[in-house]
Amino acid sequence: PEANFTDGQVWDEEMSSSMLGKRLKRVFQNYKAMNKYKVQVQGLAIEDGRPKLSGPELLCQLKGGVKVTTLTSDLQPFSELTWGSLLPQRSMTFDLGPFKSCAVVTSAGSMRHSGLGAEIDSHDMVLRFNAAPTAGYEKDVGAKTSVRLINSQVMASDDHHFLSSSLYSAGILVGWDPAPYSADLNEWYNKTDYPIFEKYQEYRKLHPQQPFYILHPHTEWQLWELIQGNMAEPIQKNPPSSGLLGTALMMSLCDVVHVYEFLPSRRKTKLCHYYQSYYDEACTVGAYHPLLYEKNLVKRMNLGPDQDIYTHGRVTLPGLHTFTC
Ligand code: C5P
């Protein structure tokens, strides 16, 4: 295998880029050298010998430092735009929850043959990502979709037929786009990675009844700072993957969150997505996203036993409102 995370039976929380194969190491270095979003790292650099935080300490940092919020129609520049009233009046976490139990279903190839469908559907809320389908895969990924987190690339790409495909018509939609590190809404509005706001307007006009939120860029970069602040090496200066964003979102809405195949089970595979026959280990260890480090963090915060990871690819995380710091 290209990435050497097979030493233990489950994800090694000390994974670093040095453990990657030659090809992925090069891809990693390229992304680390880029700074497309103008990330400023002063004060975040790891000082040698600083104590590593425990799981509960990390959970408290997440609770204190990351606020999952969504755009509202009263925020500038949207309050001054004719279409701004299409945005919700309140942030998602004010409108919804708390829910008892929630499932975050990653799109990893190792979801295939998992037989987790019934377990996933037994949750009160099920979050899925991007173009991940349930039809034809119910036995492994379930059939319920309560929330779908979609990136702006999927929203904008012609291949995905975002405006017309029935894939996106179930549940609540949440869109996101990599924003400048400043998280300044005016700056972002004029410089999105993909045309998220155009697609949002079009979608809302075609499907006015379906709830549709847009993640506030603060959330992306607060999560990024949490990752970098707890890693011993510089990470990619790009926003976290949808997987971590969705996990943080559900931790803000639910009492308990089960995340499936974010930390690979014994079914670990180079198959990128369970619904496509495309193989690339970068899907699991990251290239553009600091996914390797996101997984280290989640491994440290996991409340469940390693056996759950090994057999079910299942991680257990507490809702942020269920503990005090
Ligand atoms: O590829 P996509 O972003 O749509 O997948 C959803 C999420 O599932 C990713 O952001 C990542 O966190 C997770 N994933 C993974 N391993 C894979 C594929 C996806 O951890 N092989």
XYZ file of C-alpha atoms and ligand atoms in Angstrom:
346
model
C 0.000 0.000 0.000
C 1.104 3.559 -0.706
C 0.110 4.871 2.693
C 1.462 3.038 5.659
C -1.555 3.138 7.951
C -1.833 -0.614 8.162
C 0.601 -1.026 11.076
C -2.145 -1.108 13.641
C -5.560 -2.541 12.948
C -7.172 0.880 12.918
C -6.254 4.444 12.023
C -3.007 5.558 13.691
C -3.682 8.961 15.259
C -0.037 9.915 14.723
C -0.315 9.702 10.925
C 1.907 12.217 9.163
C 2.866 12.974 5.593
C 6.140 11.091 6.124
C 4.147 7.855 6.199
C 2.797 8.390 2.694
C 4.125 6.827 -0.464
C 6.245 8.762 -2.938
C 3.465 9.946 -5.231
C 1.149 11.186 -2.494
C 4.071 12.807 -0.649
C 4.737 14.892 -3.757
C 1.060 15.859 -4.101
C 1.033 16.784 -0.404
C 4.122 18.967 -0.734
C 2.599 20.805 -3.683
C -0.586 21.607 -1.785
C 1.367 22.618 1.320
C 3.441 25.072 -0.695
C 0.329 26.720 -2.151
C -1.639 29.224 -0.139
C -4.598 29.989 -2.367
C -6.804 31.291 0.456
C -4.127 33.483 2.076
C -3.989 31.572 5.342
C -2.009 33.318 8.077
C -0.379 30.939 10.515
C 1.267 33.263 13.040
C 0.624 31.989 16.532
C -0.657 28.694 15.239
C 2.706 27.072 14.572
C 3.366 24.142 16.812
C 5.916 24.732 19.503
C 8.021 21.672 20.162
C 7.257 19.944 23.390
C 3.806 21.413 23.793
C 1.654 18.766 25.445
C -0.675 16.828 23.201
C -4.298 17.403 24.175
C -6.458 14.520 25.370
C -9.717 13.579 23.640
C -11.894 15.486 26.156
C -9.607 18.519 25.868
C -9.914 18.439 22.079
C -13.690 18.196 22.352
C -13.654 21.284 24.572
C -11.491 23.156 22.051
C -13.982 22.229 19.356
C -16.907 23.356 21.486
C -15.222 26.634 22.440
C -13.513 27.491 19.175
C -15.736 26.288 16.348
C -19.171 27.787 15.837
C -21.136 26.052 13.112
C -23.224 28.799 11.568
C -24.911 29.399 8.226
C -25.559 32.551 6.210
C -28.650 34.577 7.029
C -30.490 37.141 4.921
C -29.630 39.991 7.322
C -25.872 39.711 6.705
C -24.010 42.038 4.358
C -23.689 41.934 1.409
C -26.786 39.703 1.104
C -29.089 42.129 2.917
C -28.468 44.586 0.097
C -28.923 42.179 -2.794
C -32.253 41.565 -4.499
C -31.921 37.803 -4.049
C -30.688 38.015 -0.431
C -34.157 37.215 0.909
C -33.802 33.711 -0.542
C -31.384 32.975 2.330
C -32.860 31.664 5.601
C -33.613 34.191 8.313
C -31.922 32.141 11.005
C -28.812 30.019 11.236
C -29.353 26.272 10.834
C -28.535 25.394 14.450
C -31.208 27.861 15.652
C -33.851 26.370 13.370
C -33.125 22.700 14.060
C -32.417 20.182 16.784
C -31.431 18.937 19.130
C -31.795 15.438 17.733
C -31.069 12.308 19.728
C -28.856 10.265 17.438
C -27.309 11.183 14.115
C -25.340 9.369 11.445
C -22.697 10.857 9.184
C -22.249 8.591 6.165
C -18.979 9.210 4.362
C -18.714 8.255 0.723
C -15.657 6.035 1.192
C -15.290 2.919 -0.962
C -15.199 0.871 2.235
C -18.923 1.524 2.723
C -19.396 -1.175 0.060
C -20.353 -4.567 1.488
C -20.621 -2.986 4.945
C -24.221 -4.094 5.532
C -24.616 -0.938 7.668
C -27.802 0.288 5.984
C -30.287 -0.702 8.702
C -28.058 0.636 11.473
C -27.614 3.942 9.639
C -31.366 4.312 9.030
C -32.093 3.729 12.739
C -30.669 7.203 13.504
C -32.959 10.229 13.848
C -30.951 12.219 11.292
C -28.702 10.960 8.502
C -26.202 13.232 6.767
C -24.766 12.410 3.338
C -22.299 14.170 1.073
C -22.283 15.606 -2.418
C -23.539 13.186 -5.082
C -23.613 10.084 -2.853
C -26.682 7.991 -3.842
C -28.780 5.608 -1.734
C -30.729 3.933 -4.589
C -29.175 0.555 -5.242
C -26.916 0.808 -2.173
C -29.538 0.691 0.602
C -28.141 -2.440 2.222
C -24.778 -0.769 2.799
C -25.555 2.940 3.239
C -29.258 3.066 4.164
C -32.110 4.905 2.473
C -32.738 7.876 4.746
C -31.300 11.288 3.855
C -32.081 14.088 6.312
C -29.247 16.468 5.413
C -26.999 16.619 2.354
C -23.803 18.664 2.518
C -22.695 19.699 -0.967
C -19.629 21.562 -2.092
C -19.771 24.365 -4.639
C -17.920 22.268 -7.219
C -20.746 19.726 -7.271
C -23.322 22.522 -7.326
C -21.658 24.114 -10.351
C -20.546 21.104 -12.395
C -22.571 20.163 -15.465
C -22.020 16.443 -14.772
C -23.988 16.460 -11.548
C -27.198 18.124 -12.827
C -27.583 19.756 -9.432
C -30.625 21.819 -10.431
C -32.640 18.952 -11.877
C -31.435 15.633 -10.399
C -33.781 13.995 -7.872
C -30.672 12.997 -5.881
C -30.743 16.406 -4.211
C -34.465 16.663 -3.529
C -34.488 14.710 -0.221
C -33.909 16.458 3.081
C -32.179 19.704 3.961
C -29.399 20.996 1.729
C -26.283 22.700 3.038
C -23.844 24.200 0.529
C -20.269 25.294 1.091
C -17.393 26.832 -0.863
C -13.718 27.353 0.049
C -13.568 31.014 1.105
C -10.627 33.345 1.727
C -9.091 32.825 5.178
C -10.355 36.248 6.251
C -13.862 34.718 6.020
C -14.989 38.206 5.024
C -18.337 37.788 3.288
C -17.809 40.667 0.823
C -14.407 39.358 -0.159
C -15.742 35.822 -0.561
C -18.795 36.958 -2.515
C -16.509 38.454 -5.144
C -14.075 35.535 -5.098
C -15.788 32.181 -4.645
C -14.004 29.033 -5.840
C -17.127 28.018 -7.809
C -20.311 30.033 -8.493
C -22.108 28.897 -5.319
C -24.359 31.947 -5.058
C -25.580 31.772 -8.651
C -26.433 28.089 -8.240
C -28.055 28.742 -4.869
C -30.398 31.335 -6.370
C -31.298 29.105 -9.294
C -31.951 26.107 -7.040
C -34.054 28.076 -4.552
C -36.233 29.443 -7.330
C -36.804 25.952 -8.758
C -37.308 24.279 -5.337
C -38.593 27.029 -3.031
C -39.991 24.593 -0.436
C -36.754 22.718 0.266
C -34.652 24.115 3.135
C -31.243 25.161 1.847
C -28.482 26.682 3.976
C -24.985 27.922 3.127
C -22.178 27.310 5.586
C -20.529 30.448 6.992
C -16.834 30.498 6.005
C -15.863 31.171 9.638
C -16.777 27.560 10.353
C -14.351 26.218 7.706
C -11.395 28.166 8.993
C -12.131 27.752 12.700
C -12.053 24.000 12.092
C -8.847 24.381 10.091
C -7.243 26.223 13.024
C -8.315 23.464 15.403
C -6.619 20.874 13.192
C -3.416 22.849 12.618
C -3.207 23.857 16.265
C -3.098 20.211 17.282
C -0.730 18.807 14.673
C 3.036 18.629 14.876
C 3.639 19.606 11.239
C 2.217 22.192 8.852
C -0.980 20.974 7.190
C -2.436 21.883 3.794
C -3.630 25.501 3.786
C -7.007 24.485 2.364
C -10.358 24.065 4.121
C -11.257 20.750 5.787
C -13.082 18.086 3.790
C -16.858 17.880 3.666
C -16.516 14.887 5.992
C -15.209 16.956 8.900
C -17.510 19.899 8.161
C -20.514 17.561 8.242
C -19.301 15.907 11.430
C -18.964 19.290 13.174
C -22.411 20.270 11.874
C -24.031 17.144 13.302
C -22.160 17.539 16.620
C -23.855 20.943 16.846
C -27.328 19.468 16.213
C -27.334 16.064 17.942
C -26.820 14.334 21.293
C -24.650 11.613 19.789
C -23.054 11.300 16.352
C -21.901 8.119 14.622
C -19.536 8.685 11.720
C -19.169 5.799 9.255
C -15.969 4.928 7.384
C -14.240 8.225 8.033
C -11.704 6.106 9.903
C -11.438 3.105 7.586
C -12.586 -0.297 8.807
C -11.191 -3.705 7.903
C -12.901 -3.077 4.531
C -10.335 -0.341 3.809
C -9.815 -0.025 0.073
C -8.299 2.266 -2.514
C -11.742 2.518 -4.101
C -12.480 6.232 -3.802
C -16.301 6.246 -3.475
C -18.718 3.386 -2.825
C -20.758 4.492 -5.845
C -17.980 4.798 -8.460
C -15.267 2.499 -9.782
C -12.473 4.999 -9.414
C -9.401 4.059 -7.372
C -7.201 6.606 -5.647
C -5.805 6.410 -2.140
C -5.761 10.218 -2.008
C -9.540 10.051 -1.436
C -8.872 8.403 1.937
C -5.687 10.183 3.066
C -6.235 13.551 1.380
C -4.457 15.694 -1.165
C -6.170 19.081 -1.411
C -7.896 18.703 1.981
C -5.944 18.155 5.221
C -7.862 14.876 5.504
C -5.021 12.897 7.112
C -4.952 15.325 10.026
C -8.741 15.516 10.240
C -8.698 11.774 10.785
C -5.998 12.010 13.470
C -8.183 14.508 15.299
C -11.355 12.416 15.013
C -9.456 9.328 16.183
C -8.427 11.229 19.314
C -11.975 12.504 19.970
C -13.635 9.117 19.395
C -15.515 7.814 22.444
C -16.091 4.321 21.033
C -13.797 1.287 21.121
C -11.247 0.564 18.367
C -13.236 -2.605 17.635
C -16.112 -0.409 16.352
C -13.736 1.208 13.892
C -12.309 -2.109 12.783
C -15.593 -3.920 12.191
C -18.045 -1.108 11.405
C -15.865 1.852 10.441
C -17.833 3.528 13.223
C -16.747 6.458 15.360
C -18.847 7.796 18.266
C -18.747 11.511 19.067
C -20.735 13.449 21.681
C -23.044 16.320 20.791
C -21.464 19.626 21.803
C -24.338 20.540 24.103
C -24.068 17.257 26.061
C -20.833 18.113 27.896
C -19.487 21.068 29.851
C -15.922 22.313 29.786
O -15.495 12.804 -1.987
P -16.514 13.477 -1.122
O -15.987 14.780 -0.530
O -17.840 13.667 -1.771
O -16.755 12.484 0.098
C -17.400 12.899 1.269
C -16.442 12.808 2.442
O -16.202 11.441 2.785
C -15.061 13.370 2.171
O -15.071 14.778 2.328
C -14.200 12.663 3.187
O -14.267 13.299 4.435
C -14.879 11.295 3.277
N -14.195 10.261 2.464
C -13.192 9.484 3.032
N -12.564 8.517 2.300
C -12.893 8.290 1.014
C -13.898 9.075 0.408
C -14.527 10.055 1.158
O -12.860 9.685 4.203
N -12.300 7.301 0.345
